[in-house]
PDB file of C-alpha atoms in Angstrom:
ATOM      1  CA  MET A   1     194.999 115.398  23.800  1.00  0.00           C
ATOM      2  CA  GLY A   2     192.573 112.877  22.300  1.00  0.00           C
ATOM      3  CA  LEU A   3     189.903 113.908  24.790  1.00  0.00           C
ATOM      4  CA  ASN A   4     190.197 117.549  23.671  1.00  0.00           C
ATOM      5  CA  ARG A   5     189.706 116.566  20.022  1.00  0.00           C
ATOM      6  CA  ARG A   6     186.595 114.494  20.737  1.00  0.00           C
ATOM      7  CA  LEU A   7     184.993 117.241  22.823  1.00  0.00           C
ATOM      8  CA  ARG A   8     186.268 119.917  20.426  1.00  0.00           C
ATOM      9  CA  PHE A   9     187.522 122.001  23.330  1.00  0.00           C
ATOM     10  CA  GLU A  10     188.680 125.398  22.146  1.00  0.00           C
ATOM     11  CA  HIS A  11     189.707 128.785  23.466  1.00  0.00           C
ATOM     12  CA  LEU A  12     187.466 131.365  21.839  1.00  0.00           C
ATOM     13  CA  GLU A  13     188.610 134.572  20.160  1.00  0.00           C
ATOM     14  CA  GLY A  14     187.196 137.962  19.255  1.00  0.00           C
ATOM     15  CA  ASN A  15     184.289 139.130  21.428  1.00  0.00           C
ATOM     16  CA  LEU A  16     184.518 135.899  23.451  1.00  0.00           C
ATOM     17  CA  LYS A  17     188.253 136.096  24.177  1.00  0.00           C
ATOM     18  CA  GLY A  18     188.876 134.623  27.633  1.00  0.00           C
ATOM     19  CA  TRP A  19     186.055 132.093  27.186  1.00  0.00           C
ATOM     20  CA  CYS A  20     186.256 128.405  26.228  1.00  0.00           C
ATOM     21  CA  SER A  21     183.812 126.059  24.549  1.00  0.00           C
ATOM     22  CA  ILE A  22     183.091 122.346  24.307  1.00  0.00           C
ATOM     23  CA  ARG A  23     180.852 120.987  21.565  1.00  0.00           C
ATOM     24  CA  VAL A  24     177.841 119.129  23.013  1.00  0.00           C
ATOM     25  CA  ASN A  25     176.578 117.998  19.594  1.00  0.00           C
ATOM     26  CA  LYS A  26     176.230 119.500  16.114  1.00  0.00           C
ATOM     27  CA  GLN A  27     173.626 121.986  17.330  1.00  0.00           C
ATOM     28  CA  TYR A  28     174.911 123.136  20.739  1.00  0.00           C
ATOM     29  CA  ARG A  29     178.119 124.085  22.477  1.00  0.00           C
ATOM     30  CA  LEU A  30     178.819 124.754  26.139  1.00  0.00           C
ATOM     31  CA  ILE A  31     180.561 128.116  26.640  1.00  0.00           C
ATOM     32  CA  PHE A  32     182.312 128.971  29.904  1.00  0.00           C
ATOM     33  CA  GLN A  33     185.159 130.825  31.568  1.00  0.00           C
ATOM     34  CA  TRP A  34     187.870 128.582  33.038  1.00  0.00           C
ATOM     35  CA  VAL A  35     189.214 130.160  36.255  1.00  0.00           C
ATOM     36  CA  ASP A  36     191.588 128.364  38.641  1.00  0.00           C
ATOM     37  CA  GLY A  37     190.439 124.937  37.433  1.00  0.00           C
ATOM     38  CA  VAL A  38     186.722 125.746  37.738  1.00  0.00           C
ATOM     39  CA  ALA A  39     184.210 126.410  34.939  1.00  0.00           C
ATOM     40  CA  LEU A  40     182.340 129.646  35.684  1.00  0.00           C
ATOM     41  CA  ASN A  41     179.588 131.590  33.880  1.00  0.00           C
ATOM     42  CA  THR A  42     178.503 128.503  31.950  1.00  0.00           C
ATOM     43  CA  TYR A  43     175.782 128.617  29.311  1.00  0.00           C
ATOM     44  CA  LEU A  44     174.483 126.496  26.446  1.00  0.00           C
ATOM     45  CA  ASP A  45     174.758 128.177  23.052  1.00  0.00           C
ATOM     46  CA  PRO A  46     172.823 127.157  19.917  1.00  0.00           C
ATOM     47  CA  HIS A  47     175.819 126.959  17.577  1.00  0.00           C
ATOM     48  CA  LYS A  48     175.112 128.165  14.047  1.00  0.00           C
ATOM     49  CA  TYR A  49     177.317 127.162  11.129  1.00  0.00           C
TER      50      TYR A  49
END
């Protein structure tokens, strides 16, 4: 569980339901679909606060 908190892993909601994200740093997050233990459709998103 500690690893998830450090990476800020989260299941997304709304328009991105079914997608997950991991925070790369304050500016970017990696967004992907997790299917059968494999990250698919991965892209880097400039995260705006």
